[in-house]
mmCIF file of C-alpha atoms in Angstrom:
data_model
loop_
_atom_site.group_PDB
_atom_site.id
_atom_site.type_symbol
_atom_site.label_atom_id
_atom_site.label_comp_id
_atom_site.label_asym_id
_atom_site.label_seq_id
_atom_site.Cartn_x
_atom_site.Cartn_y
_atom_site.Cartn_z
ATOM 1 C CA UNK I 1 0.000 0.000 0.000
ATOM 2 C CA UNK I 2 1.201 3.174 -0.892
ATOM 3 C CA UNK I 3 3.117 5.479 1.934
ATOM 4 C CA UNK I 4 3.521 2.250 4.671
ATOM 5 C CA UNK I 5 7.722 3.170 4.483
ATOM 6 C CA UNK I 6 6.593 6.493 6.045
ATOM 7 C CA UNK I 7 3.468 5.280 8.086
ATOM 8 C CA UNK I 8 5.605 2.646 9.762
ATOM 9 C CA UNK I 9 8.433 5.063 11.008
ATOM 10 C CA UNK I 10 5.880 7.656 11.962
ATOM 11 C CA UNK I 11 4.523 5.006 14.571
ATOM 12 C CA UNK I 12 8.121 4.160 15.854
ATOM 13 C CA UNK I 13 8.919 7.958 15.902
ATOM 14 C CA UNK I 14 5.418 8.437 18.254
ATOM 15 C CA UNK I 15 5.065 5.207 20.326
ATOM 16 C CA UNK I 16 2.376 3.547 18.652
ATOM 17 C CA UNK I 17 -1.095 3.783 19.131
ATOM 18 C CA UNK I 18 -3.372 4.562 22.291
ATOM 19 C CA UNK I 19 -4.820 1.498 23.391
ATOM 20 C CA UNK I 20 -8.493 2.023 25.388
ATOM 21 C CA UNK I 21 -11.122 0.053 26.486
ATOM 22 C CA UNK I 22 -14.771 1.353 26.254
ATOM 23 C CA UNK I 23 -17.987 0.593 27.861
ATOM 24 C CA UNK I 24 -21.072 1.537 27.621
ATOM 25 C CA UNK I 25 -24.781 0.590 27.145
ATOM 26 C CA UNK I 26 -25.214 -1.395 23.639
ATOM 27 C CA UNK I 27 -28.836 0.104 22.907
ATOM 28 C CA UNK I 28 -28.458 3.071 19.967
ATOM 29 C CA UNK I 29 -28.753 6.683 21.801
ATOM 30 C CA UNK I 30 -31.177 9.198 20.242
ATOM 31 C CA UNK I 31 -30.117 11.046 17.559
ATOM 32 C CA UNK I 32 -30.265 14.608 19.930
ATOM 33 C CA UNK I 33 -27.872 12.689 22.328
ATOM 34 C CA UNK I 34 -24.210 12.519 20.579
ATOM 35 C CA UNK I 35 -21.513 9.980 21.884
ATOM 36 C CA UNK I 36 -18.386 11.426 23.722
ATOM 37 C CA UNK I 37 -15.376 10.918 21.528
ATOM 38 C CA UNK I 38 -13.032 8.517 22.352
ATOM 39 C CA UNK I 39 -9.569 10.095 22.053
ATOM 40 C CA UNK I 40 -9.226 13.270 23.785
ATOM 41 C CA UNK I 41 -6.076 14.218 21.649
ATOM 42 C CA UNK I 42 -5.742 14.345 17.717
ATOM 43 C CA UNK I 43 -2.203 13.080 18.119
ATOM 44 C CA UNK I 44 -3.746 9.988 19.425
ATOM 45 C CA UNK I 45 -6.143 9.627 17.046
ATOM 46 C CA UNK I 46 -4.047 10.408 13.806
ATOM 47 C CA UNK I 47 -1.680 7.401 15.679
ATOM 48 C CA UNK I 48 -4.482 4.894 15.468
ATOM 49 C CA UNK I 49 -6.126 5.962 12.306
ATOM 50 C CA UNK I 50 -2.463 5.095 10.867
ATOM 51 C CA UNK I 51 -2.605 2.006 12.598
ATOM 52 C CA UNK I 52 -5.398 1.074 11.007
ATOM 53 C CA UNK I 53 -3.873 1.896 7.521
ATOM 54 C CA UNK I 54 -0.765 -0.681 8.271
ATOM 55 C CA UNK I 55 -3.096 -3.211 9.090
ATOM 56 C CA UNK I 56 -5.490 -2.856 6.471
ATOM 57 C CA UNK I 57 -3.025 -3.538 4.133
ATOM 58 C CA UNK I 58 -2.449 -7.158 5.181
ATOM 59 C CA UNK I 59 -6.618 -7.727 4.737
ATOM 60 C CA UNK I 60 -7.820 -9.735 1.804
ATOM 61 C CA UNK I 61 -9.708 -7.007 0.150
ATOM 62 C CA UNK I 62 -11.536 -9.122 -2.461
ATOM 63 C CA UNK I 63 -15.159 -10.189 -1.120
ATOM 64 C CA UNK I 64 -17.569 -11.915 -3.124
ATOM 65 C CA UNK I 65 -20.581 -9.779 -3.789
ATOM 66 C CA UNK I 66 -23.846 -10.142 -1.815
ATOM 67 C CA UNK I 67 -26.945 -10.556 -3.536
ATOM 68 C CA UNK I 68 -27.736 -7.361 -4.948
ATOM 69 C CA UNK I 69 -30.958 -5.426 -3.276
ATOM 70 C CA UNK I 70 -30.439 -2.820 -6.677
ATOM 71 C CA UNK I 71 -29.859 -2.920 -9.925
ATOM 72 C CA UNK I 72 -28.517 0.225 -9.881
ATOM 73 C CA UNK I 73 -25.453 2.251 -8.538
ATOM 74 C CA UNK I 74 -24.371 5.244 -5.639
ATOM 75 C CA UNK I 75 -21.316 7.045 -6.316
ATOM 76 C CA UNK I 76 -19.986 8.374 -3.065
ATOM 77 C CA UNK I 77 -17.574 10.880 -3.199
ATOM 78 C CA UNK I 78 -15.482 12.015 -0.284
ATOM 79 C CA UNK I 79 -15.027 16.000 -0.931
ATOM 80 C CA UNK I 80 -12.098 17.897 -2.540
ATOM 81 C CA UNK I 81 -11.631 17.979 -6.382
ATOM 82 C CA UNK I 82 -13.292 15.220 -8.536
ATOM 83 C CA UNK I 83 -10.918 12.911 -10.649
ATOM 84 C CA UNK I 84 -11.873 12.432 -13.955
ATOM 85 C CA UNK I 85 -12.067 8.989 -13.484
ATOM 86 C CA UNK I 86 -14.944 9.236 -10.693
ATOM 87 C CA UNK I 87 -16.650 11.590 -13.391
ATOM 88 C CA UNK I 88 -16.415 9.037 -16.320
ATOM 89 C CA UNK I 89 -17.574 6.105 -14.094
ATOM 90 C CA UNK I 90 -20.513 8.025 -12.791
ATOM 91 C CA UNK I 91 -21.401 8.817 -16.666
ATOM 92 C CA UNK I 92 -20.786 5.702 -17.692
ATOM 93 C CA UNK I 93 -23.488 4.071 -14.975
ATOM 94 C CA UNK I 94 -25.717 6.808 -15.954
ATOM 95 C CA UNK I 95 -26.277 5.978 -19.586
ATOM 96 C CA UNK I 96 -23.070 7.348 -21.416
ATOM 97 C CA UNK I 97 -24.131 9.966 -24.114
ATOM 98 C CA UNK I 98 -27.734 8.519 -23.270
ATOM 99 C CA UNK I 99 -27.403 10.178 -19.488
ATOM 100 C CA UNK I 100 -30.408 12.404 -18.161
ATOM 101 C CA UNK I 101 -29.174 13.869 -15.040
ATOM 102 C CA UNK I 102 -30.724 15.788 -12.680
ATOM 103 C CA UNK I 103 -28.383 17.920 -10.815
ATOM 104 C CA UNK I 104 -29.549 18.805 -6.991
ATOM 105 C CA UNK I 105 -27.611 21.955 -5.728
ATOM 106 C CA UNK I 106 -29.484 22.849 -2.863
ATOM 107 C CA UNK I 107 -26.719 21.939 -0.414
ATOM 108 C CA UNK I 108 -25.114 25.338 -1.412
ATOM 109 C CA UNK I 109 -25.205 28.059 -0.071
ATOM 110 C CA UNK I 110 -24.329 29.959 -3.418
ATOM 111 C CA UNK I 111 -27.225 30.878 -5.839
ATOM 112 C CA UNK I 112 -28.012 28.578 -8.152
ATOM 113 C CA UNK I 113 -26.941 29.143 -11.916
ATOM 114 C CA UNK I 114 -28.911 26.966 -13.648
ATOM 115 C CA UNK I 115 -26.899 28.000 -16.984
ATOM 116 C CA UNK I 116 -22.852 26.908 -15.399
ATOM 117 C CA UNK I 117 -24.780 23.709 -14.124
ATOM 118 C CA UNK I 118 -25.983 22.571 -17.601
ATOM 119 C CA UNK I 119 -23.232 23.684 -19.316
ATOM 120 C CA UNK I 120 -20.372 21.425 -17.169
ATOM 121 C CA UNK I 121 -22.764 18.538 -16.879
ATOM 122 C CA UNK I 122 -22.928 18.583 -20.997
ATOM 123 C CA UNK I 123 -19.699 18.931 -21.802
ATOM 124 C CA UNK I 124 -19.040 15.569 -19.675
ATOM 125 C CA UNK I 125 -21.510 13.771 -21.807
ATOM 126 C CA UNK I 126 -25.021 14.345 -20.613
ATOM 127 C CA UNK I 127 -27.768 14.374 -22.756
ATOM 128 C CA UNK I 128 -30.220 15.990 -20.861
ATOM 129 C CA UNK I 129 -29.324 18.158 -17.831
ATOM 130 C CA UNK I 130 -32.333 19.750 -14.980
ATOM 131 C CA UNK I 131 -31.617 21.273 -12.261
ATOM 132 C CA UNK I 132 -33.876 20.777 -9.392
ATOM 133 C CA UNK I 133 -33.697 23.140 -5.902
ATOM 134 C CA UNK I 134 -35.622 23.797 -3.528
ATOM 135 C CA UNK I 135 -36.219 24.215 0.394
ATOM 136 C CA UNK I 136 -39.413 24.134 0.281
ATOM 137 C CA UNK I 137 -40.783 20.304 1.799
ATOM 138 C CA UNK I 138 -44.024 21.024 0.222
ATOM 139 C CA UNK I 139 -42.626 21.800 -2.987
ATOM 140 C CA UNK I 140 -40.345 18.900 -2.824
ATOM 141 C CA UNK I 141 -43.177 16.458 -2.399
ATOM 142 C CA UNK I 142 -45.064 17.657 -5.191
ATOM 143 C CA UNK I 143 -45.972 15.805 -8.517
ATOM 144 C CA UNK I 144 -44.431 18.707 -10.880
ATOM 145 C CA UNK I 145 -41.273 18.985 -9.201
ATOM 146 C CA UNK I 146 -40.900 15.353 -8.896
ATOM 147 C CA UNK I 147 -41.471 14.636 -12.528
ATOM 148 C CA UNK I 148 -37.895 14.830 -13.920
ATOM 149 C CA UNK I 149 -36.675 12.354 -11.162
ATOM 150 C CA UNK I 150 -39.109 10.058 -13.131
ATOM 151 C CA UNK I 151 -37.399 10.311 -16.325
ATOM 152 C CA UNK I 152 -33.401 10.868 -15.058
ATOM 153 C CA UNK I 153 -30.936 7.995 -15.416
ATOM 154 C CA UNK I 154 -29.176 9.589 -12.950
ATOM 155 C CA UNK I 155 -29.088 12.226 -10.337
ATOM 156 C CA UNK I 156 -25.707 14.188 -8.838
ATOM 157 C CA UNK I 157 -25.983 15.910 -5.390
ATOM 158 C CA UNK I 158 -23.630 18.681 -5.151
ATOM 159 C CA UNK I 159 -21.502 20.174 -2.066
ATOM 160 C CA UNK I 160 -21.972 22.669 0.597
ATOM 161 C CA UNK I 161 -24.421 21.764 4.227
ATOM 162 C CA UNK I 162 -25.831 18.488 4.146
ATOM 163 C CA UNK I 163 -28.086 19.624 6.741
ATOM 164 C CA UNK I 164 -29.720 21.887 3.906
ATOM 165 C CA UNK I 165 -30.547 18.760 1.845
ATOM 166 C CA UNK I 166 -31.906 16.685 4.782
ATOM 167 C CA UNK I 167 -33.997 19.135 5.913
ATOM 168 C CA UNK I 168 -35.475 19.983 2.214
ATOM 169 C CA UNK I 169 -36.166 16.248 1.110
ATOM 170 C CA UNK I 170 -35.080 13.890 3.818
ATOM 171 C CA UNK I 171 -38.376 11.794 4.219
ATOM 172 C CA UNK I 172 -40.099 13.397 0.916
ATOM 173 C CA UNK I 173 -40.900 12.406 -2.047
ATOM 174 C CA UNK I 174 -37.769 12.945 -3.619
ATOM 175 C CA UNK I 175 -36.301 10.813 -1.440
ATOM 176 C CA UNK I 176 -38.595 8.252 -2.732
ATOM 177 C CA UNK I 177 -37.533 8.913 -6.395
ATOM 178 C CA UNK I 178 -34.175 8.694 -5.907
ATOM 179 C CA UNK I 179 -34.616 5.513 -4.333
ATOM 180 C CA UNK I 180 -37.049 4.337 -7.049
ATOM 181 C CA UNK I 181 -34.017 5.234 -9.699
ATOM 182 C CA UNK I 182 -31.540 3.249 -8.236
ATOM 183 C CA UNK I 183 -33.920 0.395 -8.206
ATOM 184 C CA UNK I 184 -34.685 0.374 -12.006
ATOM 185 C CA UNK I 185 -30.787 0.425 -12.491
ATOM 186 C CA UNK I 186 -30.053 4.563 -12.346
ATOM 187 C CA UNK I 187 -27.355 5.640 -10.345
ATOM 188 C CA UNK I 188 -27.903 8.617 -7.768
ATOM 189 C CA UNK I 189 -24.035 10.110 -6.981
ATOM 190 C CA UNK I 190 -22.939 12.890 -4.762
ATOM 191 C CA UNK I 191 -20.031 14.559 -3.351
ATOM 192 C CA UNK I 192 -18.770 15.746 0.468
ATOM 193 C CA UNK I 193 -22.225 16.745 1.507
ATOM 194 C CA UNK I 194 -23.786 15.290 -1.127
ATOM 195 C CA UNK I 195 -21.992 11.965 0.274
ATOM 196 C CA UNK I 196 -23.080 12.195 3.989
ATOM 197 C CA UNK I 197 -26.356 12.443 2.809
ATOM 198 C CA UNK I 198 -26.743 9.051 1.172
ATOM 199 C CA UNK I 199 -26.769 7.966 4.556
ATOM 200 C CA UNK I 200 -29.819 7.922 6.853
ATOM 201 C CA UNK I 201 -27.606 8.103 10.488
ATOM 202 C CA UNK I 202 -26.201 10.849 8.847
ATOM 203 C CA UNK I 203 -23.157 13.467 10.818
ATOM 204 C CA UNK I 204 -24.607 16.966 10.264
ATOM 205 C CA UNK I 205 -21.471 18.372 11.939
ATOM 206 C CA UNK I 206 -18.353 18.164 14.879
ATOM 207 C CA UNK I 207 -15.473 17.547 15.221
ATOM 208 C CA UNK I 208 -15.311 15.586 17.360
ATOM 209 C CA UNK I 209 -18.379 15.150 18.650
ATOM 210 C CA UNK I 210 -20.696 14.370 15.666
ATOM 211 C CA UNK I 211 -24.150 16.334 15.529
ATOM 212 C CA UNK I 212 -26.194 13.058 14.375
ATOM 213 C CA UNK I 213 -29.221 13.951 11.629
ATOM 214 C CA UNK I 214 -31.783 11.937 9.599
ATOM 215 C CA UNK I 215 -30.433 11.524 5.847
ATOM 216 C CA UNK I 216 -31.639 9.829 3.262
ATOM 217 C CA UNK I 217 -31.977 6.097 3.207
ATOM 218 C CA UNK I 218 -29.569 5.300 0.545
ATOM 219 C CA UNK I 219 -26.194 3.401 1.591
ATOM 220 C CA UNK I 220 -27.766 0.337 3.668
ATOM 221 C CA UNK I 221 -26.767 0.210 7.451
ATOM 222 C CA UNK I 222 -23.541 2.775 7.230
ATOM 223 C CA UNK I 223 -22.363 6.276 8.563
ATOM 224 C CA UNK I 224 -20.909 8.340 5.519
ATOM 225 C CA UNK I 225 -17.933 10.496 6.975
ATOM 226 C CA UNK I 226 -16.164 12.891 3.947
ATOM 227 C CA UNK I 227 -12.602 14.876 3.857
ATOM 228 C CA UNK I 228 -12.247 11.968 6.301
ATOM 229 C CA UNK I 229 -8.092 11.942 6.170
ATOM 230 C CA UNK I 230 -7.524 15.710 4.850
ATOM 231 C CA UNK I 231 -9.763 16.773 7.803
ATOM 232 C CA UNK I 232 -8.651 14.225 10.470
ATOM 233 C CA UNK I 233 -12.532 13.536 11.215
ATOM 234 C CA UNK I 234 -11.310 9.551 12.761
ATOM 235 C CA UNK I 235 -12.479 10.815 16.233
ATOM 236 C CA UNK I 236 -16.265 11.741 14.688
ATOM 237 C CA UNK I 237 -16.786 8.357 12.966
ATOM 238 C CA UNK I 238 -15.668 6.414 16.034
ATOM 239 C CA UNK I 239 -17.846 8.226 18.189
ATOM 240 C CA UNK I 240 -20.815 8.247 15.482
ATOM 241 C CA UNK I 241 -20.150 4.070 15.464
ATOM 242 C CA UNK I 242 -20.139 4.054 19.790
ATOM 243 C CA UNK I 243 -23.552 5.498 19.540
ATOM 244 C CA UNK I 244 -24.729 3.180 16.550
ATOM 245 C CA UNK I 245 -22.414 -0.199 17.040
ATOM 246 C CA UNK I 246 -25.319 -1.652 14.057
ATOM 247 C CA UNK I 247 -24.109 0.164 11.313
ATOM 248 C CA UNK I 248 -20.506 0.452 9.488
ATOM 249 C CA UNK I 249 -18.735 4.101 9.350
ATOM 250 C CA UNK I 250 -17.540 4.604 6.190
ATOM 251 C CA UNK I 251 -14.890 7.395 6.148
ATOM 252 C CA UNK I 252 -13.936 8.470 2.527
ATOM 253 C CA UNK I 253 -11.019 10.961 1.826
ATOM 254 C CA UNK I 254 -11.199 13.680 -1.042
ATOM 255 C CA UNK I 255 -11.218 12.948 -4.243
ATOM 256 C CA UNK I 256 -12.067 9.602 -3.447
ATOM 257 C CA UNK I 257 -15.123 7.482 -4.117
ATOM 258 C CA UNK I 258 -17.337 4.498 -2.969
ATOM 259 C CA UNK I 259 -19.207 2.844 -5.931
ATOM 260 C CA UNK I 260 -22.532 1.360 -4.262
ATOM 261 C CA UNK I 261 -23.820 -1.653 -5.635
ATOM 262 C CA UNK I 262 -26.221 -3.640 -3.207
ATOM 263 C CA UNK I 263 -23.932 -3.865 -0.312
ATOM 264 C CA UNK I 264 -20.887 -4.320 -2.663
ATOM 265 C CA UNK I 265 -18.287 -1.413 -2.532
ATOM 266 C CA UNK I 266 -15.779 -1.133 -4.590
ATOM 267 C CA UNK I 267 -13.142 1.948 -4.203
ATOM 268 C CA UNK I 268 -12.089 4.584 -6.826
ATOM 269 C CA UNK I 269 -10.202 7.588 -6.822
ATOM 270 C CA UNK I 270 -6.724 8.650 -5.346
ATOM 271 C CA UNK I 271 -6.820 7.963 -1.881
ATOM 272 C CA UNK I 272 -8.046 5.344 1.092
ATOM 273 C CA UNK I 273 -11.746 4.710 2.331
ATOM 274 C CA UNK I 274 -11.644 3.696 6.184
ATOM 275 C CA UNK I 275 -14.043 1.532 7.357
ATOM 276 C CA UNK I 276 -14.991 0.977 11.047
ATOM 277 C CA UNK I 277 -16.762 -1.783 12.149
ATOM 278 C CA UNK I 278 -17.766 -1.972 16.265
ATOM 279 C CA UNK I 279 -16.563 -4.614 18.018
ATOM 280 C CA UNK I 280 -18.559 -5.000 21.412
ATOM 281 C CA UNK I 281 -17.931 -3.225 24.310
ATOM 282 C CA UNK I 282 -14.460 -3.076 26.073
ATOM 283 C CA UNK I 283 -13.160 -4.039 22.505
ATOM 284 C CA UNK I 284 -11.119 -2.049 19.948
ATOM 285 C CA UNK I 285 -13.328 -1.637 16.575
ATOM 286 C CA UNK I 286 -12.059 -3.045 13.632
ATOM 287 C CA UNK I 287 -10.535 -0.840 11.206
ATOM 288 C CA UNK I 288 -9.786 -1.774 7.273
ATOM 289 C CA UNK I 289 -8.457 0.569 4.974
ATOM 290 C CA UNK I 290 -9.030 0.231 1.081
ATOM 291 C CA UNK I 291 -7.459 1.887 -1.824
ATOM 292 C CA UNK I 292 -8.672 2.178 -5.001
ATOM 293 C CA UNK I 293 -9.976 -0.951 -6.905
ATOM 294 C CA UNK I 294 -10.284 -3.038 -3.773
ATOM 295 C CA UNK I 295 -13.602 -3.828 -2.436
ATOM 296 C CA UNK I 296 -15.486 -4.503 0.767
ATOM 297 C CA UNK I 297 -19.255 -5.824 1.755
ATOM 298 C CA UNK I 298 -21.975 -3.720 3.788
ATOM 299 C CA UNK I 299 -22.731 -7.676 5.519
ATOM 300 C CA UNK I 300 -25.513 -6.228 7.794
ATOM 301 C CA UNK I 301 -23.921 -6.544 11.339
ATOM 302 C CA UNK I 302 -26.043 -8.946 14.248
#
């Protein structure tokens, strides 16, 4: 794996990991009640996040797939610029030069030019480009706005508050449609908050201490954590997993990508996907680390 030379003398250089037990009551918390983290120091969680990367190296990344529950695709993209070949893979499971894409900005805090949109999202190959905003719930479950969602082969949520996106169409019916979409073999993609949205324990915000929101019901039993390297965010997805030991945290670095199909994930981009997987209590979670072209199973967890 790329960089263990430099990951293995960091940990001789700093001592090695913090080791830790944990306890604590196995029921999930409510959402308004966030876990405590569990390293107090970001030395000592960098240390164990690097750890993790040694060991996932020596894990036999090749899974066979699960029966799919889709037919279709999520394209999960941790933040930061977008390689081309994330783009091309997203176009390609949308339809090629067939693509209708419906582009969902709303995250943004920017105003919406409806114009730049269309014009970068045909010069990558779409056919057919809408644009569909809103913050309006009522407008977001109704029939009109809905209707390109019907007709898209895909749909691409863009960056900013993922907070703005779960409170617009969280539990509307555009949440429905997207879900619809990837059923009949469409692929829905986003990037940094249009990642942590795809999943419904979703982190709003923290940083350490995640601020835990409803998202949309998209990546099956996981916690989508972006910038997750560039932004050192190790200490949130552990404590996110603590409160929800059922689910997988998924943390994806920038320009990075999870392609979702069923529960199989395979990686793309340029850097590692971290994924954290609770253990019981007084037990250290297990960490694997994946780099691009490796893949790993969302096996729901007992």
């Amino acid at each position: 794996m790329r960089g263990l030379p430099e990951i293995g003398l960091f940990l001789m250089v700093s001592g090695g990991p913090t080791c830790y037990r944990k306890t604590r009551d196995r029921r999930p918390s409510p959402f308004r009640h966030p876990p405590q983290p569990f390293f107090h120091s970001g030395n000592d969680s960098m240390r164990y996040l690097l750890l993790g990367l040694i060991l996932g190296s020596f894990i036999v990344t090749n899974t066979h797939a699960a029966e799919s529950e889709q037919s279709g695709a999520l394209i999960v993209v941790g933040g930061g610029g977008l390689p081309e070949s994330i783009v091309k893979r997203f176009v390609e499971l949308g339809g090629g030069q067939e693509m209708r894409v419906v582009v969902i900005p709303t995250a943004s805090s920017l105003p919406v030019d409806e114009e730049k949109i269309a014009s970068l999202w045909q010069k990558r190959g779409a056919k057919e480009v809408h644009v569909l905003h809103t913050t309006d719930r009522e407008v977001a479950n109704s029939a009109e706005f809905i209707a390109p969602l019907k007709e898209a082969t895909a749909v691409w949520i863009g960056g900013g508050s993922q907070s703005r996106l779960a409170e617009a169409y969280a539990g509307t019916a555009v949440e429905k449609e997207l879900i619809a979409l990837v059923q009949r073999g469409g692929v829905v993609g986003g990037t940094s908050a249009g990642a942590a949205i795809q999943s419904q324990v979703m982190i709003a915000s923290g940083r350490t201490e995640p601020e835990i929101k409803t998202g949309l019901n998209l990546v099956p039993d996981a916690i989508i954590d972006q910038h997750f390297l560039k932004r050192n965010r190790m200490n949130r997805l552990l404590s996110a997993i603590d409160q929800y030991p059922h689910l997988y945290g998924i943390g994806i670095d920038e320009a990075t990508a999870i392609e979702v199909q069923g529960r199989e994930c395979r990686v793309l981009g340029n850097s590692f996907v971290v994924v954290v997987q609770d253990q019981g209590a007084g037990k250290m979670p297990n960490i694997r680390t994946f780099n691009q072209g490796e893949s790993f199973e969302l096996t729901p967890i007992e």
